[in-house]
Coordinates of C-alpha atoms in Angstrom, one line a residue:
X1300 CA 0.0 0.0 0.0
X1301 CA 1.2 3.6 -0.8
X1302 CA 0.9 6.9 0.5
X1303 CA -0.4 9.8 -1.8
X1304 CA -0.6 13.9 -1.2
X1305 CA -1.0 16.3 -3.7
X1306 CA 1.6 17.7 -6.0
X1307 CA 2.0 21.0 -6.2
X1308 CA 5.0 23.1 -8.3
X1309 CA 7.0 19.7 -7.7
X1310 CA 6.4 19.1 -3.8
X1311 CA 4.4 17.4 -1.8
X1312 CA 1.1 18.7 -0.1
X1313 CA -0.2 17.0 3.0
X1314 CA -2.7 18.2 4.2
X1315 CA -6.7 16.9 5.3
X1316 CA -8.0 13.9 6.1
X1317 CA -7.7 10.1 4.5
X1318 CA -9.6 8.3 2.1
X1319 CA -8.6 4.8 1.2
X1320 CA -8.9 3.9 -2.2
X1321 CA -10.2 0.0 -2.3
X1322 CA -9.3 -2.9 -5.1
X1323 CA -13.3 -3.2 -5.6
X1324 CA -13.0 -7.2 -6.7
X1325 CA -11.3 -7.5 -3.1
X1326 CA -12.3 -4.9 -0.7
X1327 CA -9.5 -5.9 2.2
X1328 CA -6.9 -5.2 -0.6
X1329 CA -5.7 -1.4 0.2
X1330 CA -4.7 0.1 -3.1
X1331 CA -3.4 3.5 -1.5
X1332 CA -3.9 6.3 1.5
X1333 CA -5.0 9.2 0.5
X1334 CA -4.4 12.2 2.1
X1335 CA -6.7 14.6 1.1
X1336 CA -6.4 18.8 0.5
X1337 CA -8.5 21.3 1.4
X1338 CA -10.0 24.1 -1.3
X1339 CA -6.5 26.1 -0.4
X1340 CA -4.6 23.5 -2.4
X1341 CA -6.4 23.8 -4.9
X1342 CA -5.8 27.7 -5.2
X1343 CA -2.0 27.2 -4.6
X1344 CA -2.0 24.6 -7.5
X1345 CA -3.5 27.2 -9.5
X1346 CA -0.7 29.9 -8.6
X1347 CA 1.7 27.5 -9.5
X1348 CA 0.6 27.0 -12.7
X1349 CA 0.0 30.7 -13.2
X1350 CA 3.6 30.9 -12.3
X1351 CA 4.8 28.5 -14.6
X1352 CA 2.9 28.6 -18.0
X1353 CA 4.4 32.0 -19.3
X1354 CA 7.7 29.8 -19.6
X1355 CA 6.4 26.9 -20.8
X1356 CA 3.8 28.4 -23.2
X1357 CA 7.5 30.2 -24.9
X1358 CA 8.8 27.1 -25.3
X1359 CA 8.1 26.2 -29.2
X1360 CA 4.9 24.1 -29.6
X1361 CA 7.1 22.0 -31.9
X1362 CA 9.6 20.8 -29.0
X1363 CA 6.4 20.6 -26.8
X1364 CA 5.1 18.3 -29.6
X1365 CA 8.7 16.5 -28.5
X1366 CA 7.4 15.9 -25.3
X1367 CA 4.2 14.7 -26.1
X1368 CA 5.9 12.1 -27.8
X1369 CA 8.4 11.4 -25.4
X1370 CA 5.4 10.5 -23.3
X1371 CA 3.4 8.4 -25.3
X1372 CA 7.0 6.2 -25.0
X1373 CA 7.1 6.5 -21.9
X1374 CA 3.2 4.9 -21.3
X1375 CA 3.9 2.3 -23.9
X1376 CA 7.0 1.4 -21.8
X1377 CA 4.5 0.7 -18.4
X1378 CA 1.9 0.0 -20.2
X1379 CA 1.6 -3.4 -18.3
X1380 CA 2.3 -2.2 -15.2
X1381 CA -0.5 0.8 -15.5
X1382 CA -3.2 -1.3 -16.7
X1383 CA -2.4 -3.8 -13.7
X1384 CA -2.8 -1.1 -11.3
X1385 CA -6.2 0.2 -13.1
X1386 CA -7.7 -3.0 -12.8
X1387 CA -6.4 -3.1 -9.3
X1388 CA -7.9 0.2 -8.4
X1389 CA -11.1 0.1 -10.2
X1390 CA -11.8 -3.3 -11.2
X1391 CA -11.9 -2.9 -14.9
X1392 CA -11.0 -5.9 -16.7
X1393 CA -7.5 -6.1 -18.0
X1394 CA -8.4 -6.0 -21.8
X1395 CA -10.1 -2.8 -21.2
X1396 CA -7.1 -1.7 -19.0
X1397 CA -5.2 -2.2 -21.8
X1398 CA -7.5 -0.7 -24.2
X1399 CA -7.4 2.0 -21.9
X1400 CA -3.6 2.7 -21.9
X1401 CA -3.5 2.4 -25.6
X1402 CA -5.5 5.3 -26.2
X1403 CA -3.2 7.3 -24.5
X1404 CA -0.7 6.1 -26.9
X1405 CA -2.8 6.8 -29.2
X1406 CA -3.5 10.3 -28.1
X1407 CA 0.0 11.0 -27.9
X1408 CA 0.6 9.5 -31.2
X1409 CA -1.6 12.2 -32.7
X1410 CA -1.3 15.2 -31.1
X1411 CA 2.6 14.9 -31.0
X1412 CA 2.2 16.2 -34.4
X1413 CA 0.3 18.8 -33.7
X1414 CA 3.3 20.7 -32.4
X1415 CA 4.0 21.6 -36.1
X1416 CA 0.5 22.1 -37.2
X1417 CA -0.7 25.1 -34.7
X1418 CA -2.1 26.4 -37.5
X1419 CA -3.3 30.1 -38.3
X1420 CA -4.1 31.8 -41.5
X1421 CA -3.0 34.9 -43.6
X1422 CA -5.9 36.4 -44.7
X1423 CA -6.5 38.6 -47.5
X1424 CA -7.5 42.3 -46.8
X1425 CA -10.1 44.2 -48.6
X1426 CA -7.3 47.4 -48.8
X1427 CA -4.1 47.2 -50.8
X1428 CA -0.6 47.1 -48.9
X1429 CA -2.2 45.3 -45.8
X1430 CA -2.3 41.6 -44.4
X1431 CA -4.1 39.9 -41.8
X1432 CA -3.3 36.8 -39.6
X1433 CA -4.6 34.6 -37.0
X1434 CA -2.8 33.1 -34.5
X1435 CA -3.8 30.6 -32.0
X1436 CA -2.5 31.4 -28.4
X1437 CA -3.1 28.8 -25.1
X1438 CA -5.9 30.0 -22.7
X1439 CA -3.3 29.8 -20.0
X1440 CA -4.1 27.6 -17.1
X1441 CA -6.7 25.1 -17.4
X1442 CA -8.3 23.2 -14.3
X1443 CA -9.1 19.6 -14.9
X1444 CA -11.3 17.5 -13.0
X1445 CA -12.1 13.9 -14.0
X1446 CA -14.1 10.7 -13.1
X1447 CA -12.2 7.2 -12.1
X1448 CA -14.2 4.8 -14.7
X1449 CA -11.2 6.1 -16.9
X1450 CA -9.0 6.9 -14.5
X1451 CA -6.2 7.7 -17.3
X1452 CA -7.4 7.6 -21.0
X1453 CA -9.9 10.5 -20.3
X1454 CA -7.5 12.7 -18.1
X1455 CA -5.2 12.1 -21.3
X1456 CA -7.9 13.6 -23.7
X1457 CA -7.4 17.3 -21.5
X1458 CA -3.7 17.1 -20.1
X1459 CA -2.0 16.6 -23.2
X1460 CA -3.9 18.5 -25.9
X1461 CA -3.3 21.5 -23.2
X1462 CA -0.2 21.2 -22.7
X1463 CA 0.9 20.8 -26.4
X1464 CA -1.2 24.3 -26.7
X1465 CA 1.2 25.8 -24.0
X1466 CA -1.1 26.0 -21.0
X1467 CA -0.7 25.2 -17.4
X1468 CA -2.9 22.2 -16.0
X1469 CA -4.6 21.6 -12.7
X1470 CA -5.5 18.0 -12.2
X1471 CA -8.0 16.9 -9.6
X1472 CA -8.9 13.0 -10.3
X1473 CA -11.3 11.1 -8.8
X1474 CA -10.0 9.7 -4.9
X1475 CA -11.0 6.2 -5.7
X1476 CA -8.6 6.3 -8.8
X1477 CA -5.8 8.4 -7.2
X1478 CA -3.4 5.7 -7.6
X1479 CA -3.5 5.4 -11.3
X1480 CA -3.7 8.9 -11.7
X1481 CA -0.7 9.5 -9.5
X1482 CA 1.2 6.8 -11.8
X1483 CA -0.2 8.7 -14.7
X1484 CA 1.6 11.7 -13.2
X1485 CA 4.8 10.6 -12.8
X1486 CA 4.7 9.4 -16.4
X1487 CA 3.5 13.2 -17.5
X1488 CA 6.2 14.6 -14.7
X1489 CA 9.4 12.2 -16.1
X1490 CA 8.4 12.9 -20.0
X1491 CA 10.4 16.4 -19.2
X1492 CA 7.7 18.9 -17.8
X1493 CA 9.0 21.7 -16.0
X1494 CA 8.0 21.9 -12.4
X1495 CA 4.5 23.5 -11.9
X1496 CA 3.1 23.1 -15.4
X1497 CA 0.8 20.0 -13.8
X1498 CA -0.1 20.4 -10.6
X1499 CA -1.7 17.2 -9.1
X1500 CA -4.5 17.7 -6.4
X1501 CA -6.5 14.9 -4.3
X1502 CA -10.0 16.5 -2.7
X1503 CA -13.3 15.6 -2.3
X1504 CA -15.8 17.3 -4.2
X1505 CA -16.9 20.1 -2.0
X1506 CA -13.2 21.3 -1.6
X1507 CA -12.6 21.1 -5.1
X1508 CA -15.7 23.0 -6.1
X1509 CA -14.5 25.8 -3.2
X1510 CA -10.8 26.0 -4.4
X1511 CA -12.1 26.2 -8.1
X1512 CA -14.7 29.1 -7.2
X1513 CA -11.9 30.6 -5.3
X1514 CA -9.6 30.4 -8.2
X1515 CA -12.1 31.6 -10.5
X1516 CA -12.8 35.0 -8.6
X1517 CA -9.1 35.2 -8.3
X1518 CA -8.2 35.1 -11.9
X1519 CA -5.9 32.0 -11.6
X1520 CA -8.1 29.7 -13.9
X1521 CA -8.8 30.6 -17.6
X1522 CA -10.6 27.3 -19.0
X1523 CA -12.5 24.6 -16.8
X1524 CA -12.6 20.7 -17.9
X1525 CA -15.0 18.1 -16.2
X1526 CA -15.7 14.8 -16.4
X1527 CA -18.3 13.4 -14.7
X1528 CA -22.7 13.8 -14.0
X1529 CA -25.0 16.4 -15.1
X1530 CA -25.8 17.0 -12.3
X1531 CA -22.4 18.7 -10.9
X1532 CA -21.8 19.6 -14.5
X1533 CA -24.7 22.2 -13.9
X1534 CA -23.2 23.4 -10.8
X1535 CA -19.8 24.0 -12.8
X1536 CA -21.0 25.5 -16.0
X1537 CA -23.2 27.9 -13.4
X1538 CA -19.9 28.6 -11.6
X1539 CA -17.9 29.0 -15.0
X1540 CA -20.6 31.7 -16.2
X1541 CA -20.2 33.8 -13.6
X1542 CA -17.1 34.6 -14.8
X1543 CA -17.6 34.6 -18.4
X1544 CA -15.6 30.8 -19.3
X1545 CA -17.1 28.6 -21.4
X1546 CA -15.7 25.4 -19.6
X1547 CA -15.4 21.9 -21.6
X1548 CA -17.9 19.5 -20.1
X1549 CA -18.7 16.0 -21.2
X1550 CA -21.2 14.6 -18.6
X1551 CA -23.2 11.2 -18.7
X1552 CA -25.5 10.1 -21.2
X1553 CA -28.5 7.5 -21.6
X1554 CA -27.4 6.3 -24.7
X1555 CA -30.1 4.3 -27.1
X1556 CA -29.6 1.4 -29.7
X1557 CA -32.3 1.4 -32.3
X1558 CA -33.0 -2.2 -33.5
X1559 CA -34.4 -2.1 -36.9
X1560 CA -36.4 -4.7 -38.7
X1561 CA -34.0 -5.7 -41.2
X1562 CA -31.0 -5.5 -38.6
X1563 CA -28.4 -8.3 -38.0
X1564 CA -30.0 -9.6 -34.6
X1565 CA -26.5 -11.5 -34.1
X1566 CA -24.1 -8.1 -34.4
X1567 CA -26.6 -6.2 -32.7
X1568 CA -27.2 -8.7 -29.9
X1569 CA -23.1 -8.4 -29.7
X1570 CA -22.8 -4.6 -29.9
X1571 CA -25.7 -4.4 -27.1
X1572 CA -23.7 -6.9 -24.6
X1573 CA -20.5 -4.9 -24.9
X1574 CA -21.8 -1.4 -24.4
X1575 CA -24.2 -2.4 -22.2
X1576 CA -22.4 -4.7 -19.7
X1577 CA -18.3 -4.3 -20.5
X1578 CA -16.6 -1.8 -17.6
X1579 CA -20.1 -3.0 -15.7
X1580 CA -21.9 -0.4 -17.1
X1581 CA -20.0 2.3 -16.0
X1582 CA -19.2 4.0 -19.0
X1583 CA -20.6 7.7 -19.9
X1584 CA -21.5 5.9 -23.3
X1585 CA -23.2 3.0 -21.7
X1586 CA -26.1 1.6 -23.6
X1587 CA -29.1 2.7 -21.3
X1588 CA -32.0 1.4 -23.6
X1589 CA -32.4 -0.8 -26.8
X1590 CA -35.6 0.5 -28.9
X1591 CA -36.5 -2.7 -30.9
X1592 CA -38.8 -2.9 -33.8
X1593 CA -41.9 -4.9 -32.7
X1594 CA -41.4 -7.3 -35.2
X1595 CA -38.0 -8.6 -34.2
X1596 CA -38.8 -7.3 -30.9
X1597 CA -39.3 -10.8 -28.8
X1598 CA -36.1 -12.6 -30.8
X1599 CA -34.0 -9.8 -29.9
X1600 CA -35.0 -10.1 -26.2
X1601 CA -34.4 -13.9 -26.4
X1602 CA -31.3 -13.9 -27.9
X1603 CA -29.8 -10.7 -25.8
X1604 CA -30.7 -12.5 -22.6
X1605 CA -29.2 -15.8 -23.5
X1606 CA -26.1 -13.4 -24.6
X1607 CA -25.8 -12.3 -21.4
X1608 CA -26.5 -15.5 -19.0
X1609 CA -23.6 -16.9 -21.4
X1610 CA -20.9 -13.8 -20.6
X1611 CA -18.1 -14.5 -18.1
X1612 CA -17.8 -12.2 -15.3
X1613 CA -15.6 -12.1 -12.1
X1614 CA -12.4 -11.3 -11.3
X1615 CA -11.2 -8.3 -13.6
X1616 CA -7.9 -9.6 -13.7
X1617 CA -8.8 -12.6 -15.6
X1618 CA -10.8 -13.3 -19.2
X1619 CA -14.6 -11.1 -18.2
X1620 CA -16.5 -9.3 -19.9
X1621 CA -17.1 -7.2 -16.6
X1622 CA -15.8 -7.3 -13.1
X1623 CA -16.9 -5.5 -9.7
X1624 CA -18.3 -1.8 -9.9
X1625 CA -16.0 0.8 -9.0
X1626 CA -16.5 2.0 -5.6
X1627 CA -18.9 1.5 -2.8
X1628 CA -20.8 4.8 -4.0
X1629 CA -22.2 3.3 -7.2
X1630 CA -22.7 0.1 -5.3
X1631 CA -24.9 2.0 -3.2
X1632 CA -26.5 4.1 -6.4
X1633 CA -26.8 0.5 -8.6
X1634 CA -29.0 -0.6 -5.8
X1635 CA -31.2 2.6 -5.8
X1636 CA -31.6 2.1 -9.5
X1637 CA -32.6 -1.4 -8.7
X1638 CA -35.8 -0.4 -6.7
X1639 CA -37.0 1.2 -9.8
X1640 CA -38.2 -1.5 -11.6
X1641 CA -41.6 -2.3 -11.7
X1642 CA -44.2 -4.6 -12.0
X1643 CA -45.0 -4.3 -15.6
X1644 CA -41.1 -4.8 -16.2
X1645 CA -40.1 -8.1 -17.5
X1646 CA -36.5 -9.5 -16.2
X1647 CA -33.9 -11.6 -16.8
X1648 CA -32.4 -13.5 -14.2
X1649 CA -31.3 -12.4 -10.5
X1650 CA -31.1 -9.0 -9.0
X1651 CA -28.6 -7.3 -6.9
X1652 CA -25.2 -8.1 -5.1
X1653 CA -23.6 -11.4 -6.0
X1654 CA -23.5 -13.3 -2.0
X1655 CA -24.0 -16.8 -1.3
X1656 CA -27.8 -16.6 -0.6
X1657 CA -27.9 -14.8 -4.2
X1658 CA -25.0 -16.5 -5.9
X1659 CA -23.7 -16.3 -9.1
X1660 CA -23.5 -18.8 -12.5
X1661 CA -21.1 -21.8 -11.6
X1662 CA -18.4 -20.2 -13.9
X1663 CA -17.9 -16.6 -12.0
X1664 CA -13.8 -16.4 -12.3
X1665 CA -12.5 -16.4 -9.0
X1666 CA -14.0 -15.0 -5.3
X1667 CA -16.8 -12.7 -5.5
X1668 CA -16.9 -12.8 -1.3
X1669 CA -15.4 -9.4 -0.6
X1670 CA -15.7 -7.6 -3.7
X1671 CA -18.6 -5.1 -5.4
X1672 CA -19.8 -7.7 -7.8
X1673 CA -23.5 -7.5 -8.7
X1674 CA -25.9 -9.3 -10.9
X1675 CA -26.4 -7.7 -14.8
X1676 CA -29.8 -7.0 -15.1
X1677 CA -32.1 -6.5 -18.7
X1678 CA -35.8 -5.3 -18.0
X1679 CA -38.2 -5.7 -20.9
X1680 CA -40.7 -3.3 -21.0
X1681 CA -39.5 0.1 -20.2
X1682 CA -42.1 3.0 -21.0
X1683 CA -41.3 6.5 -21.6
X1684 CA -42.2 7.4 -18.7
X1685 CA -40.2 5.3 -16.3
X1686 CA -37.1 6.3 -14.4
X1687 CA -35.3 3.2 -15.9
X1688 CA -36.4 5.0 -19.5
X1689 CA -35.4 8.9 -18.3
X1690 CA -32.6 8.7 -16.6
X1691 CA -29.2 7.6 -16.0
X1692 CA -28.3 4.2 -15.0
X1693 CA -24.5 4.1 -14.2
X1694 CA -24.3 0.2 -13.8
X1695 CA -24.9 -3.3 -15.5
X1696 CA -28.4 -2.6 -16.2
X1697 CA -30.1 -2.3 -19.7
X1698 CA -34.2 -1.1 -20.7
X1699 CA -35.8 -2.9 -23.4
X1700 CA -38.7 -1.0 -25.3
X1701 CA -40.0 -1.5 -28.5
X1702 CA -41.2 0.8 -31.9
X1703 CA -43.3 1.0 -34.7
X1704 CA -41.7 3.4 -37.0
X1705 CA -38.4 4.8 -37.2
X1706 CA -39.8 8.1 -36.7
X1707 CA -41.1 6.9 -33.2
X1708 CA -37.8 5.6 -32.5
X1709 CA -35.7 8.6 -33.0
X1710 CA -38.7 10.3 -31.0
X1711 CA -38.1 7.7 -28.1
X1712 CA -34.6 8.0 -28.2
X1713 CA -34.0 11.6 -28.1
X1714 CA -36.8 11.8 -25.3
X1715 CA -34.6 11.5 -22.1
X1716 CA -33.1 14.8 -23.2
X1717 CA -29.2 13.4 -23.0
X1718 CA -27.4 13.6 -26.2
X1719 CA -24.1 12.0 -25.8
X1720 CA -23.6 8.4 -27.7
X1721 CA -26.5 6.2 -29.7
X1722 CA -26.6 3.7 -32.2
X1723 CA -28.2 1.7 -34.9
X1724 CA -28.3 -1.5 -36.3
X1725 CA -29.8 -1.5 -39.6
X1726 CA -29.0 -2.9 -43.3
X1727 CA -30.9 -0.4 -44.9
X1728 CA -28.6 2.7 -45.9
X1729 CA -32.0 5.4 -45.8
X1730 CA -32.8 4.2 -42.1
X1731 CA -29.2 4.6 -41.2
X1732 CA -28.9 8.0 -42.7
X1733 CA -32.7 9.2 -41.1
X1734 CA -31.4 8.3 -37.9
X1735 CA -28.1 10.1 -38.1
X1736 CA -30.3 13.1 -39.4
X1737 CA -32.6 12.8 -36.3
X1738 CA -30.6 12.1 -33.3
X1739 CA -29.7 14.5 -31.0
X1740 CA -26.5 12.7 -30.2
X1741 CA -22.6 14.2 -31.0
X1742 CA -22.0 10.5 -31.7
X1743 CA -23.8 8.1 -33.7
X1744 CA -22.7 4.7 -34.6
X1745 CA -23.9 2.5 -37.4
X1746 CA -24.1 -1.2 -36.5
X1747 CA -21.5 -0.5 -33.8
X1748 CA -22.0 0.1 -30.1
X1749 CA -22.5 3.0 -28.3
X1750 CA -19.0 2.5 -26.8
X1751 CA -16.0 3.0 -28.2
X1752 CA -13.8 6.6 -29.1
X1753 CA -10.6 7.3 -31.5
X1754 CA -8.4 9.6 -30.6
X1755 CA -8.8 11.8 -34.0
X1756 CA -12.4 11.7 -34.0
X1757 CA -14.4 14.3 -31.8
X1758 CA -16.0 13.2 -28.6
X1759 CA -18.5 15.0 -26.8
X1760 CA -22.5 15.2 -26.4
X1761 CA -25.0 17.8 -26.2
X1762 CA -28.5 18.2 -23.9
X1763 CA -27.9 16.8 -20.3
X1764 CA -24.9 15.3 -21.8
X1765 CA -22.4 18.5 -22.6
X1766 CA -22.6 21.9 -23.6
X1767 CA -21.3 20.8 -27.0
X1768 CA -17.7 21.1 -26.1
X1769 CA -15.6 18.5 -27.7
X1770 CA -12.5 16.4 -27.1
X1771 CA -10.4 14.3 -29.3
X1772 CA -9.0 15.7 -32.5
X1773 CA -8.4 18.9 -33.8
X1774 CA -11.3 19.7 -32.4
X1775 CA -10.3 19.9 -28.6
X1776 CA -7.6 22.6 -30.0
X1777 CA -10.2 25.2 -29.7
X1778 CA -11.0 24.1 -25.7
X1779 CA -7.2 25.3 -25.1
X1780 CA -6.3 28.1 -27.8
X1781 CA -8.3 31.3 -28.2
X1782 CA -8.2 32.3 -31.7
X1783 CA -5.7 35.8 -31.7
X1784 CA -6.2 38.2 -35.0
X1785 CA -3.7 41.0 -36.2
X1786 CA -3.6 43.2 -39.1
X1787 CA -0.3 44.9 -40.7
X1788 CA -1.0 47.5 -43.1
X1789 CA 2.3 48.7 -45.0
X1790 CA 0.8 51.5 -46.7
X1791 CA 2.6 54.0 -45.0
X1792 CA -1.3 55.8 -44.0
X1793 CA -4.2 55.1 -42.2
X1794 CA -7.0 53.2 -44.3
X1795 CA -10.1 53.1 -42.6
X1796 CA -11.8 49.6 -42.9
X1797 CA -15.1 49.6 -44.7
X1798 CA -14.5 52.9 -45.2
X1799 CA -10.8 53.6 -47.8
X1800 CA -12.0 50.6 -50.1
X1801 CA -11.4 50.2 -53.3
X1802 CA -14.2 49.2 -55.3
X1803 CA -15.0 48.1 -59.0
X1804 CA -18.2 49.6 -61.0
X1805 CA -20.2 47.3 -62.9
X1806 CA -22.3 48.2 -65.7
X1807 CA -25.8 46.5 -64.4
X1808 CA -28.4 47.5 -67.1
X1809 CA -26.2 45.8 -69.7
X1810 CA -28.1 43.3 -71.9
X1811 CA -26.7 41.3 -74.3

């Protein structure tokens, strides 16, 4: 077991009270003590970076772009040893680990080149003997606050596109995933980043939210990004407004899979099992609810639930398609979601925590004694006006419904008001294109799940899901530049724009 504290301009912050972050699959397994920081540290973190991003943001963004690559060699080099510890820490099976350390890698991979390609323009001006530029410049400091379901992947989407851009970062991860993020640190720290140009801070929520506000009204923090539920979203974009930031928020989603008539019941029936169960559920693109077409409608059910009785689950470290849930907090949320099925619900199998009065199938890998493990759950017959339908479910639970018309199914799946991820499964090209044209979602798959993110494709969602902010990409360049224009005229005089233009006359009562 290891000790963690805060990081702050390269020294240690003790400071607050512990939290022990728990292997989930085996709660008696310690991972690390946390000590935990007050809103103070937070602010201090915040005048580091303040300190320290003039120097860094004059240091070429080509030879930043150097040590963006450094540190995607760096993670490949402990790539085992990182996922290990994220499966550790948060019970995600190792394959996803994995998965989830490539796309750093991957990240790095792309954005390294981005050092040369900081693009502005020259722009053409409407007077003679002038130019015009853009220029992109870095916000400055950027605070950073993620969830522990990707404990390093998603940090990775904000950290290193900002500091490529020359900014300053402020990193609060989730407690429950300090460890990784503290390894994803050092890696970030030993890749050749000056001291104070990423500040690592543990704190709960409340002391987070205080040292951000206070930072805010200070003028240490130009550009918020947060990972994590609408609901604190709210609170941050409501906070961010009051001092005229836009911050970068991708928040949860209910994501929907539209089964069509003339879909593959076999690949959907696949894609459904993987964004519905893998990481337990516990994915912001989770499937929430599959809207079937009433003619395939019963098969589909059928074959999804004998899917699911036939997936291996257990011990994250081995061969599962899902493991434990990531803290006692869900555990304690999962079950609340539980008591919201109803009588007119149809489900498959057993419900709740996986003990030995409720046990699990014969082939569970491994102990499921002291661990968060708890049953996967499909309930047939979700209306639109259920809670199971509405709202988020952050857990290995999936709502059935059914449709008539594709029209009724766009309706039904934009109606929870989230907008992040969504899906369809169809072979017809015009239902697959309606959809895309319909949905509210920044993501739509065809015949894919509702999981799964590239590192040069935009990520984001809009409605309860994001204020339409996006990562991944070029696109994430515009969270952490702000666009700079200049003009240089050369004439040797003032010319007045819109006003000392040259013009041509046109002759417009000519006929031929």
């Amino acid at each position: 077991m290891q000790t963690l504290e805060s990081n702050i301009d390269g020294k240690p912050w003790i400071q607050g009270a512990e939290y022990l972050s728990r292997n989930p699959a085996q709660l008696d397994d310690v991972v690390a003590t946390v000590k935990l920081a007050g809103p103070d540290a937070v602010k201090a973190a915040a005048e580091s970076a303040r300190r320290a991003q003039k120097e860094w943001a004059a240091v070429p963004a080509p030879v930043r772009g150097q040590f963006v690559a450094a540190l995607g060699r760096l993670v490949e080099a402990n790539a085992d040893t990182l996922a290990r510890l994220v499966t550790r820490e948060i019970g995600k099976p190792l394959a996803e680990a994995r998965g989830e350390v490539q796309e750093i890698v991957d990240t790095c991979d792309f954005f390294l080149g981005e050092g040369r390609r900081l693009y502005g323009h020259t722009v053409p001006s409407e007077m003679p003997d002038k130019q015009l530029f853009t220029f992109r410049v870095p916000v400055g400091v950027a605070g950073v606050i993620t969830a522990g379901n990707f404990p390093v992947a998603v940090p990775s989407w904000y950290i290193v596109p900002a500091l490529l851009c020359g900014n300053a970062v402020v990193w609060k991860p989730a407690e429950y995933a300090a460890a990784s993020a503290k390894a994803f640190a050092e890696l970030i720290w030993h890749a050749g980043l000056p001291a104070g140009v990423l500040n690592l801070v543990f704190a709960d929520g409340q002391a987070t939210f205080d040292g951000l506000e206070a930072s805010l009204g200070a003028g240490l923090v130009d550009k918020v990004g947060f990972t994590g539920s609408s609901a604190v979203g709210t609170k941050i974009g409501e906070l961010c407004g009051r001092h005229l930031q836009s911050p970068c928020l991708e928040l949860g989603g209910k994501n929907p899979m539209v089964v069509t008539e003339d879909a593959d019941l076999d690949l959907a029936v696949e894609g459904a099992l993987f964004s519905g169960f893998g990481t337990a559920g516990q994915r912001c693109t989770s499937l929430g609810t599959v809207i079937v077409h009433e003619s395939v409608h019963e098969e589909f059910f059928g074959r999804f639930c004998e899917a699911l009785r036939g997936a291996k689950r257990g011990q994250p470290d081995q061969d599962v398609l899902f493991g434990p849930l990531l803290d006692e907090k869900f555990a304690a949320s999962f079950e609340g979601y539980l008591e919201w099925i109803s009588s007119h619900h149809r489900v498959s199998g057993s419900i709740g925590r996986v003990t030995a009065d409720n046990p699990p199938p014969r082939d569970f890998a491994g102990s499921y004694d002291n661990g968060l493990f708890y049953h996967p759950v499909i309930v047939d017959g979700v209306r639109p006006d259920d809670r199971l339908f509405l709202e988020e479910t952050f857990g290995p639970i999936v709502g059935v419904t059914l449709y008539r018309t594709l029209d009724e199914a766009i309706e039904l799946a934009n109606l929870p008001g989230y907008g992040l991820s969504s899906s369809i499964y169809t072979t017809n090209p015009t239902s697959a294109f309606r959809y895309r044209q319909g949905i509210s979602a920044g993501m739509v798959s065809v015949n894919n799940s509702t999981s799964g993110a590239e590192a040069h494709l935009p990520f984001g969602g809009n409605g309860k899901s994001g204020n339409g902010s996006r990562q991944s990409g070029i696109w994430v360049l515009d969270q952490f530049t702000r666009w700079q224009s200049m003009n240089w005229d050369f004439s040797g005089k003032l010319q007045k724009a819109q006003m000392d233009v040259a013009t041509v006359t046109p002759d417009p009562g000519f006929r031929l």
